[in-house]
Short mmCIF file of C-alpha atoms and ligand atoms in Angstrom, two decimals:
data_model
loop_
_atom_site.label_atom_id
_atom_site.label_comp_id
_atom_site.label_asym_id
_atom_site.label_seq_id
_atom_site.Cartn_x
_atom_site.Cartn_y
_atom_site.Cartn_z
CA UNK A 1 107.39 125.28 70.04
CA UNK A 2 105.21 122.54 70.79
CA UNK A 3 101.20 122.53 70.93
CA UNK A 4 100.01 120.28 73.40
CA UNK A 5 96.04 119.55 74.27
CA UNK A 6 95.91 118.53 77.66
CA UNK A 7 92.82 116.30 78.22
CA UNK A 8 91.22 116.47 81.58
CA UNK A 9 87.86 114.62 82.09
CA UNK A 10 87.35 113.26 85.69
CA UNK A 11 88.13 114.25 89.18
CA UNK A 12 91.11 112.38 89.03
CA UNK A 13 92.51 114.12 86.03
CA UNK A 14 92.84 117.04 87.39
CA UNK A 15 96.00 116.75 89.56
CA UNK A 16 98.05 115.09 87.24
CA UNK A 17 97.06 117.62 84.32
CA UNK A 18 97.76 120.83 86.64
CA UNK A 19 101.51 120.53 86.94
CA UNK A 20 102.34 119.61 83.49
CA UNK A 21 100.34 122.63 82.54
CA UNK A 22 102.06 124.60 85.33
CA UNK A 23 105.58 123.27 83.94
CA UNK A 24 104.74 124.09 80.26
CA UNK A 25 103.65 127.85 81.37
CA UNK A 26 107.11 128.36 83.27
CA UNK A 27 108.44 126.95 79.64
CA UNK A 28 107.00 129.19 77.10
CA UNK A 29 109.64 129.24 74.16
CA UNK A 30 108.96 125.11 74.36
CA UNK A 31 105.55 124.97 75.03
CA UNK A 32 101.36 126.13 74.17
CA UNK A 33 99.62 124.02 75.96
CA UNK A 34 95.58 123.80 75.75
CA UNK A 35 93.33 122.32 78.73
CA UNK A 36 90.79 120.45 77.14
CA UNK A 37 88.06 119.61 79.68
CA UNK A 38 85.78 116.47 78.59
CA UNK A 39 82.96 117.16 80.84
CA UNK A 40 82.40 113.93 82.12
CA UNK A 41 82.45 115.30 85.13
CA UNK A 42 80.87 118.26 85.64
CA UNK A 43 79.60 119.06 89.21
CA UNK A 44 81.45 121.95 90.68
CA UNK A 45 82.38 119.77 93.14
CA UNK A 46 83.88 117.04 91.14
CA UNK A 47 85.32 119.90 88.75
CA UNK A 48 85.55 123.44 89.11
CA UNK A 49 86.70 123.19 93.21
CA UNK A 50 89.85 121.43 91.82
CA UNK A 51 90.34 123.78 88.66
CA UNK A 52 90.21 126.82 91.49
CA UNK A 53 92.21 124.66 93.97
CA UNK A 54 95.22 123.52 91.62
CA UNK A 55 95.55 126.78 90.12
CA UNK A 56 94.36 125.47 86.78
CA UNK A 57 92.33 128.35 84.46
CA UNK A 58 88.84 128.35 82.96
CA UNK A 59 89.86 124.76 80.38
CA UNK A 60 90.39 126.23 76.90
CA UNK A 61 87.86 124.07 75.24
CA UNK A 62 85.46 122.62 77.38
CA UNK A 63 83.11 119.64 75.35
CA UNK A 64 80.67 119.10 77.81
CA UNK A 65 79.54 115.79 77.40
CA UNK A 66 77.96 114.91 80.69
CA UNK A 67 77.38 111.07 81.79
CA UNK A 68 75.97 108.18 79.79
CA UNK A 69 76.80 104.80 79.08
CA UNK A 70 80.08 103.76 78.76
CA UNK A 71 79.84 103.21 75.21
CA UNK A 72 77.58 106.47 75.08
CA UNK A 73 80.23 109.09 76.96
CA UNK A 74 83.07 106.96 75.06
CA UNK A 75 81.42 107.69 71.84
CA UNK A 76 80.32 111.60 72.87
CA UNK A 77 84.14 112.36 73.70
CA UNK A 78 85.34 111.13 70.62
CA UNK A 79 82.90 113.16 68.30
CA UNK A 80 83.52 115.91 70.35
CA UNK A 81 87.51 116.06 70.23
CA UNK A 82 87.99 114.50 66.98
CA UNK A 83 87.12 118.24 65.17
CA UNK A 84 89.03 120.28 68.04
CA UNK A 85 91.94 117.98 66.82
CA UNK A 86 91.46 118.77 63.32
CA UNK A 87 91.26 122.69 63.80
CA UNK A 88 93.90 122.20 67.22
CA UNK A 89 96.43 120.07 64.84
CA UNK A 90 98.66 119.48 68.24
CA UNK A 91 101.91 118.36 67.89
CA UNK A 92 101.03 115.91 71.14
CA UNK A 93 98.09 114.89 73.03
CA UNK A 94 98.49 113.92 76.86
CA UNK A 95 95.92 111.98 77.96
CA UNK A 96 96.44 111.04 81.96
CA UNK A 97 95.13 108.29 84.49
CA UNK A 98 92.52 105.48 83.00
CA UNK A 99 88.91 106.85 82.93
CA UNK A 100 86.66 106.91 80.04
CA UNK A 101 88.10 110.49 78.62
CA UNK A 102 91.59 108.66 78.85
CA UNK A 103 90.73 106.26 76.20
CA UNK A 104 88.73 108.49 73.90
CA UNK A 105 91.12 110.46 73.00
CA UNK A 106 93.56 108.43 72.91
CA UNK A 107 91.58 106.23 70.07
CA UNK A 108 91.16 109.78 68.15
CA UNK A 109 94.44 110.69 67.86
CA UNK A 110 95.46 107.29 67.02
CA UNK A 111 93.35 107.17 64.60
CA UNK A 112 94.42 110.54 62.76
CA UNK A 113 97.88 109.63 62.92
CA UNK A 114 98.47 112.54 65.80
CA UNK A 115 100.70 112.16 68.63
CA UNK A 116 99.32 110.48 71.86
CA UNK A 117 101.24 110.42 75.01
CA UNK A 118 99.83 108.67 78.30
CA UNK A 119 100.74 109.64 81.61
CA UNK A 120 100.40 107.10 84.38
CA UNK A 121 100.99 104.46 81.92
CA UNK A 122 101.39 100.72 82.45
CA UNK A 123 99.45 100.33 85.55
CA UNK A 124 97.42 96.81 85.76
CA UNK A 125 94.92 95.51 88.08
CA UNK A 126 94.69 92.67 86.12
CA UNK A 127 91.04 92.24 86.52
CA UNK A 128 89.27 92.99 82.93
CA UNK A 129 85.62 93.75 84.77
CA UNK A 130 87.17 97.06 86.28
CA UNK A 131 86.34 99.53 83.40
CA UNK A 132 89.66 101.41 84.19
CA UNK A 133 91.47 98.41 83.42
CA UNK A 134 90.00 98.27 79.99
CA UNK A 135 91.05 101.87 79.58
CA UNK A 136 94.48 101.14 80.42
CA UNK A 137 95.16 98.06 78.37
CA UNK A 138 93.43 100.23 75.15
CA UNK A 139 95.03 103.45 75.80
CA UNK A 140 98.93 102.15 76.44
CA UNK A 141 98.35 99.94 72.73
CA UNK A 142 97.77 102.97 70.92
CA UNK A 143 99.67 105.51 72.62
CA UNK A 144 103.27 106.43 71.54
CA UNK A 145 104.77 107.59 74.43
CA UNK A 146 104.02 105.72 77.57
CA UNK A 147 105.17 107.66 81.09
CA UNK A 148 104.95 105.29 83.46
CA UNK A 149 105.11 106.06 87.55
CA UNK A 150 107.09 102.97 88.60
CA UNK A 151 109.45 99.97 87.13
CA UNK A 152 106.30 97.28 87.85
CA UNK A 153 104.47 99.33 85.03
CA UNK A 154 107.24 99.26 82.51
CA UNK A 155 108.02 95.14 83.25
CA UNK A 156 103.98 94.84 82.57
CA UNK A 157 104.01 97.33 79.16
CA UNK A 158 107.17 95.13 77.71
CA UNK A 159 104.90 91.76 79.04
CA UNK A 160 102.61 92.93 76.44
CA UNK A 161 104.99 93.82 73.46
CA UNK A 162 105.19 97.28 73.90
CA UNK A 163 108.79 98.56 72.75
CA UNK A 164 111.09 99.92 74.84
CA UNK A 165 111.58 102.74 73.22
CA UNK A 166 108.26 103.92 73.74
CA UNK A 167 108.47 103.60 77.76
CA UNK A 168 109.84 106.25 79.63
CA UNK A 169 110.20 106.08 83.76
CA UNK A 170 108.86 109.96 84.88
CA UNK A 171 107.88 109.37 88.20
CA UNK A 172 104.67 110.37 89.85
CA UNK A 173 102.65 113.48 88.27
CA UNK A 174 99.99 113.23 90.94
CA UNK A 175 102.94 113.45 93.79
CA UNK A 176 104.19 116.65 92.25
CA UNK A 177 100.77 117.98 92.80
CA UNK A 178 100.44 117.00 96.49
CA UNK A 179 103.83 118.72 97.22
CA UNK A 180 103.04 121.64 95.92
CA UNK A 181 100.34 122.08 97.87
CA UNK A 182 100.55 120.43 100.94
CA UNK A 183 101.93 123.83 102.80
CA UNK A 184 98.86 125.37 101.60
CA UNK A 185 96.42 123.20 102.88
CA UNK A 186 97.56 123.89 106.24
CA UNK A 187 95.19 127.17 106.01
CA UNK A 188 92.11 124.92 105.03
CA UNK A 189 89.82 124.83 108.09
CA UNK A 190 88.40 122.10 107.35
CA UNK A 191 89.41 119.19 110.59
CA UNK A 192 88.18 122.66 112.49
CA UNK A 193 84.95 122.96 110.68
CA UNK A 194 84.60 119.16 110.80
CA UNK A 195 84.96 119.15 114.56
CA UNK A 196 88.17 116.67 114.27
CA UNK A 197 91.16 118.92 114.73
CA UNK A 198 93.22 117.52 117.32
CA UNK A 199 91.50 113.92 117.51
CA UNK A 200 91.56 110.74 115.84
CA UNK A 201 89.49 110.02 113.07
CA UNK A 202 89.42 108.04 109.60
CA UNK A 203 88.91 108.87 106.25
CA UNK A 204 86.53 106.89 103.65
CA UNK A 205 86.32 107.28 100.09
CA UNK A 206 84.42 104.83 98.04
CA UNK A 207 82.71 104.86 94.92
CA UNK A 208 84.02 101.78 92.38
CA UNK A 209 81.13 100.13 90.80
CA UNK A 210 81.71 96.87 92.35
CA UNK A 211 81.70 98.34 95.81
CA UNK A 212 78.58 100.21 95.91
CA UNK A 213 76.51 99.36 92.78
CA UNK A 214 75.28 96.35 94.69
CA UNK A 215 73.06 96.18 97.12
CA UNK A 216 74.96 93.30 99.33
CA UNK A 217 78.24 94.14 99.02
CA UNK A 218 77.07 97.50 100.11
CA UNK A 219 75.71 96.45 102.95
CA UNK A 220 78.13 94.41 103.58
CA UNK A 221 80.72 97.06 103.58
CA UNK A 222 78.99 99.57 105.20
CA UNK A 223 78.14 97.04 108.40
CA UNK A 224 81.94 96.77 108.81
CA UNK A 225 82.31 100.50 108.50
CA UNK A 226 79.50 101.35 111.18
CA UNK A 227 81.19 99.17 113.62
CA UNK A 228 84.46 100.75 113.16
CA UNK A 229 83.14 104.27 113.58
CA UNK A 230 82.26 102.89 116.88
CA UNK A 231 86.13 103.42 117.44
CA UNK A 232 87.18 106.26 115.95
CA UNK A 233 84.97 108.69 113.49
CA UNK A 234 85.38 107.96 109.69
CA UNK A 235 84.20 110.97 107.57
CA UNK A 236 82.74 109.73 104.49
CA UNK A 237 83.01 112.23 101.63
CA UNK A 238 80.36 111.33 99.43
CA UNK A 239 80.85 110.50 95.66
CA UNK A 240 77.71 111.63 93.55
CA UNK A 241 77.43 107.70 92.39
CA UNK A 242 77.72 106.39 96.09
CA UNK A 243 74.87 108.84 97.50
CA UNK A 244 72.54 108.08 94.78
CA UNK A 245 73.02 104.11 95.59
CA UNK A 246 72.80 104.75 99.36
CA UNK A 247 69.50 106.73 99.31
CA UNK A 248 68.28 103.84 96.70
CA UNK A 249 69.50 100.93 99.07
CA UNK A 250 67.98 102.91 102.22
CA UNK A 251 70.95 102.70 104.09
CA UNK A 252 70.89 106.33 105.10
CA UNK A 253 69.01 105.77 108.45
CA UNK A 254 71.55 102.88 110.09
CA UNK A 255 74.61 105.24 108.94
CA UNK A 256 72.92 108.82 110.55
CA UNK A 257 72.48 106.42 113.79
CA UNK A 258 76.68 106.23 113.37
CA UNK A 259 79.86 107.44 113.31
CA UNK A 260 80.11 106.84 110.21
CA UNK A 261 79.95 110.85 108.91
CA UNK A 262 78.90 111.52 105.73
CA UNK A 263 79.83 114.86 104.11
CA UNK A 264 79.59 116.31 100.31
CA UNK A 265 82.70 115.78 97.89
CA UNK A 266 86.05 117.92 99.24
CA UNK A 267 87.79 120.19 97.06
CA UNK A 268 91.39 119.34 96.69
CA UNK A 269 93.08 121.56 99.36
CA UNK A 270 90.45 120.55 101.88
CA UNK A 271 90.42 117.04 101.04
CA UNK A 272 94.74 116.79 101.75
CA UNK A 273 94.12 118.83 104.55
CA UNK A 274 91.42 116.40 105.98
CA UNK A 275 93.42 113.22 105.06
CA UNK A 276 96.64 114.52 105.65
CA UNK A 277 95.48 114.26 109.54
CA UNK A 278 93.79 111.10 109.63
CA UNK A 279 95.02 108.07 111.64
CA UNK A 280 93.15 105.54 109.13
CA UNK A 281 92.71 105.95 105.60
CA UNK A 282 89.85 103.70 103.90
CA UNK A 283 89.34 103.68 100.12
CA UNK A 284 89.00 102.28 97.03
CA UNK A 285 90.05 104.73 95.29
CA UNK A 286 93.64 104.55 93.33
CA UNK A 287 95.23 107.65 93.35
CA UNK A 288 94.70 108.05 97.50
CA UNK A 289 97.12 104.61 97.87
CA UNK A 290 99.70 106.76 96.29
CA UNK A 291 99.19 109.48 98.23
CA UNK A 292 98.79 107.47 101.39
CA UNK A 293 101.98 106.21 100.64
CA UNK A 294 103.95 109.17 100.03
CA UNK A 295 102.38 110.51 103.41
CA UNK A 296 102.73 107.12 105.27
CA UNK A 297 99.36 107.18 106.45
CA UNK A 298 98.01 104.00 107.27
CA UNK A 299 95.44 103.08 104.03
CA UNK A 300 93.70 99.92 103.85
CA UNK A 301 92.50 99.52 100.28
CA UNK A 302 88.54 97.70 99.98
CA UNK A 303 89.38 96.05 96.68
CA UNK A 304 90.62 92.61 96.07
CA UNK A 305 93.15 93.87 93.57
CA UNK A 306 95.52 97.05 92.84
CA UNK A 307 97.00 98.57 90.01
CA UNK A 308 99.56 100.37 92.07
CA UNK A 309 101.54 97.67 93.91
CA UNK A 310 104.23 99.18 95.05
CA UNK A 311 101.77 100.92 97.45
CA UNK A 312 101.97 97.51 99.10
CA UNK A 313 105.79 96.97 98.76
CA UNK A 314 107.41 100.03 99.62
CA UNK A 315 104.06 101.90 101.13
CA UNK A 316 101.39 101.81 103.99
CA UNK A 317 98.59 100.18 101.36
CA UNK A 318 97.42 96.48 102.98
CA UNK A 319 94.87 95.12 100.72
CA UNK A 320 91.38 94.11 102.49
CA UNK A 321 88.74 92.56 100.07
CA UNK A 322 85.45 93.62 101.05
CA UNK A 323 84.87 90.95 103.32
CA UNK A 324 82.93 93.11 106.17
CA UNK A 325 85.09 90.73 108.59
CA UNK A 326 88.45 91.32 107.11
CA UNK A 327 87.66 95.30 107.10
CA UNK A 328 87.18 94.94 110.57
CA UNK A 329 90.04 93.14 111.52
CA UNK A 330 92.61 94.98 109.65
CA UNK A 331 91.07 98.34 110.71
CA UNK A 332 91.77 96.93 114.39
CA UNK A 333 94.93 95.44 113.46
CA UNK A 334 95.62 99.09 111.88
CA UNK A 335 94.95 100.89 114.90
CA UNK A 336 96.49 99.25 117.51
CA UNK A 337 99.82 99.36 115.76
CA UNK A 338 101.65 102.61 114.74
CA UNK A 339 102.35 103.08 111.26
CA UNK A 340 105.94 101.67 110.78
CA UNK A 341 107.91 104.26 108.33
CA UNK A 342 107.56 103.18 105.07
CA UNK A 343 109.30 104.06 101.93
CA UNK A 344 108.49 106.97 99.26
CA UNK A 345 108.97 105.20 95.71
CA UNK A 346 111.50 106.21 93.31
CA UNK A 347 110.51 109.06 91.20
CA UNK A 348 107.87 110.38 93.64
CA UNK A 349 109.76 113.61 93.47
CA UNK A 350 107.57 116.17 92.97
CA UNK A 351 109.66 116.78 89.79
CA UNK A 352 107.80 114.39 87.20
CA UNK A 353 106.32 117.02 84.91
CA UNK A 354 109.73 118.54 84.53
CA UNK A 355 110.49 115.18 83.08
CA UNK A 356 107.62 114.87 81.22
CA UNK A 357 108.11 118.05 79.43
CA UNK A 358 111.84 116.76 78.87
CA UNK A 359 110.65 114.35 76.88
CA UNK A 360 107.97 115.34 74.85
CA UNK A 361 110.84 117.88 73.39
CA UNK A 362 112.99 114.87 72.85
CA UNK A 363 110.86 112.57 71.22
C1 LIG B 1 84.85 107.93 86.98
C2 LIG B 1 85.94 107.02 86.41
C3 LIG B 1 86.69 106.37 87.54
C4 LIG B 1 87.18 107.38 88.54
C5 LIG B 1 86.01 108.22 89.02
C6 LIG B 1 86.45 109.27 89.99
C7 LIG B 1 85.53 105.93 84.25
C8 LIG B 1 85.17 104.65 83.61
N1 LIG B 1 85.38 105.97 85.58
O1 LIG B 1 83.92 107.10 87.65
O2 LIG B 1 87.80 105.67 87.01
O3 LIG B 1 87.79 106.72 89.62
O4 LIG B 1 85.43 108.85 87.89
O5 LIG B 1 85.38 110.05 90.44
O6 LIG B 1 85.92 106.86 83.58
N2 LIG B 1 77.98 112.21 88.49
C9 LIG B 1 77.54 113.38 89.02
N3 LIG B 1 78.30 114.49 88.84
C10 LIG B 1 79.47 114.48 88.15
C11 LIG B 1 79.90 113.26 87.63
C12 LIG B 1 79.16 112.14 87.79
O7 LIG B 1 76.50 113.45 89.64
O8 LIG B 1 80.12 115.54 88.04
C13 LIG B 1 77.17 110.99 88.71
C14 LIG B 1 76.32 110.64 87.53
O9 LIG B 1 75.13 110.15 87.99
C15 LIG B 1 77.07 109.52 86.85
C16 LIG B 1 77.76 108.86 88.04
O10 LIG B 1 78.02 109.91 88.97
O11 LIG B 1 76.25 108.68 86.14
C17 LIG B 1 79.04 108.19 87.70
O12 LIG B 1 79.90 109.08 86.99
P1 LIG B 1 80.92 108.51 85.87
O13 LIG B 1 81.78 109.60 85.36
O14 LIG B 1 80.15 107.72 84.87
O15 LIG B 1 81.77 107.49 86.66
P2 LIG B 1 82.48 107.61 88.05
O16 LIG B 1 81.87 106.60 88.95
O17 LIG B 1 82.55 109.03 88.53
#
């Protein structure tokens, strides 16, 4: 029997921790694992809507550390978990994705000599101001199991020294969560409520530092934006960080004058229901290029680099920039052309928890 803490911190956690804890509970003689929620995120919104919506229970030890500083909510986690650890004494620790409760715990257990496993390993942006990508490069050199989601991620582990026998191709945890509950969302009301059922619309999601933490690219971004909502309607779900910098900026009154519609965070069901149906996808987020992908929805991505290139390769992902002119074009150049099928990438299953599971017993 092996005890595994599960560590979930931020919104994006939370569907790649849900169906390894769903595959441990249909494994009981193998497996007791603990959900150990961080609490750097802590609306409902941004937490408890996806506990309730992935089927996840009340987390088993919650630390609720709240935001801060990077070095401050770095710092926080880590004097939080280090004594659940101690009393816990797991025989792993899965830590998942690349946000700030990602590395934290990975540095504890590494430090106590206690088992550290990271899903979604290996992934590289290659651009050292993103704070995930810091997270990434820390967490896979102290981890000792790396799950990665696709081959680019174990060619750039190995590019670093990593051993091979520390690398192990699983597949996509976040992709067994959208299968799982793609049939449900069809009962979400949400394109109904939203007025969009039936229509054409896009989808925006965008709350990277980089994008909206100043003032011109912003602006810059959001002027591109406005004039494609002249097309088609994008509905904006709001992240908490993007609102706060939008009322600051005082960009609120050109967007209401829009089509650009924006709307509080989704829950999870609601939110695959509402992109699910969308002609355009525009984000900067990481995990919605996957899932773009694996839906073959068009998704233009309003970075200047990705982690996940495959999403480029195989998927529907066409990097943009944030030049408000290049938005604009590819946005056009997106609409006027169907989506061509596209390829799902190996391993995107539905079935990489199973493997996950496999081999945390095995190793
Ligand atoms: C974090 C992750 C990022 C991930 C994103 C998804 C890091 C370094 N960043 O960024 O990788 O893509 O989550 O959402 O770990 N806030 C609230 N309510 C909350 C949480 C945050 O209002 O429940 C506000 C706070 O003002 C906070 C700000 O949002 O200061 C940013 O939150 P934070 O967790 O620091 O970073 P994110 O931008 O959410």
């Amino acid at each position: 029997m092996q005890k595994v803490l599960l560590i979930a911190g931020a919104r994006p956690n939370f569907m790649k921790v849900a169906p390894i804890w769903a595959e441990m509970q249909r494994r009981p003689s193998e497996f007791a694992p603990v959900i150990v929620h961080t609490g750097q995120h802590y609306d409902a919104a941004m937490s408890d809507a996806f506990f309730d919506d992935l089927g996840l229970p009340k987390p088993d030890i919650h630390l609720g550390v709240g935001s801060g500083s990077h070095a401050v909510q770095t710092a926080r986690i880590m004097t939080a978990f280090e004594p659940i650890v101690l009393e816990q004494k797991p025989d792993w620790v899965v830590v998942v994705g690349d946000v700030n409760s990602t590395i934290a715990c990975a540095l504890v257990c590494a430090k106590l000599g206690v088992k550290v496993a990271h899903v979604e390993a290996g992934l590289r942006s290659r651009d050292r101001t993103m704070p995930e990508e810091i997270n990434r490069i820390l967490t896979d050199a102290i981890s000792d199991l790396l799950f990665t989601t696709s081959q680019d991620a174990d060619e750039n582990l190995m590019q670093e020294g990593v051993s091979d026998d520390k690398i192990r191709f699983v597949g996509n945890v976040m992709i067994d969560s959208l299968q799982a509950h793609l049939e449900i969302a069809e009962r979400s009301k949400v394109r109904i409520d939203l007025g969009v059922e039936g229509s054409d619309y896009a989808v925006l999601t965008l709350h990277r530092p980089s994008n909206v933490d100043d003032r011109t690219t912003l602006a810059g971004i959001i002027d591109a934006l406005i004039a494609i909502s002249e097309k088609l309607p994008i509905i904006f779900p709001v992240h908490p960080r993007t609102r706060a910098k939008i009322d600051e900026f005082g960009f609120d009154k050109n967007i209401a004058a829009s089509g650009l519609r924006l709307i509080d965070p989704l829950g999870y069901i609601d939110f695959l229901r509402l992109y699910s149906g969308a002609k355009l996808v525009l984000t900067d987020s990481g995990g919605l290029q996957e899932e773009t992908t694996v839906l073959g929805i068009a998704c233009l991505t309003l970075r200047h680099n990705t982690e996940r290139p495959i999403t480029i390769e195989l998927g529907t992902n066409v990097l943009v920039g944030t030049d408000p002119d290049k938005i604009k074009q590819a946005a056009s150049d997106a609409l006027s052309k169907p989506t061509t099928k596209t390829n799902i990438p190996p391993l995107w299953d539905g079935k990489a928890a199973g493997r996950i599971c496999n081999e945390l017993i095995r190793s």
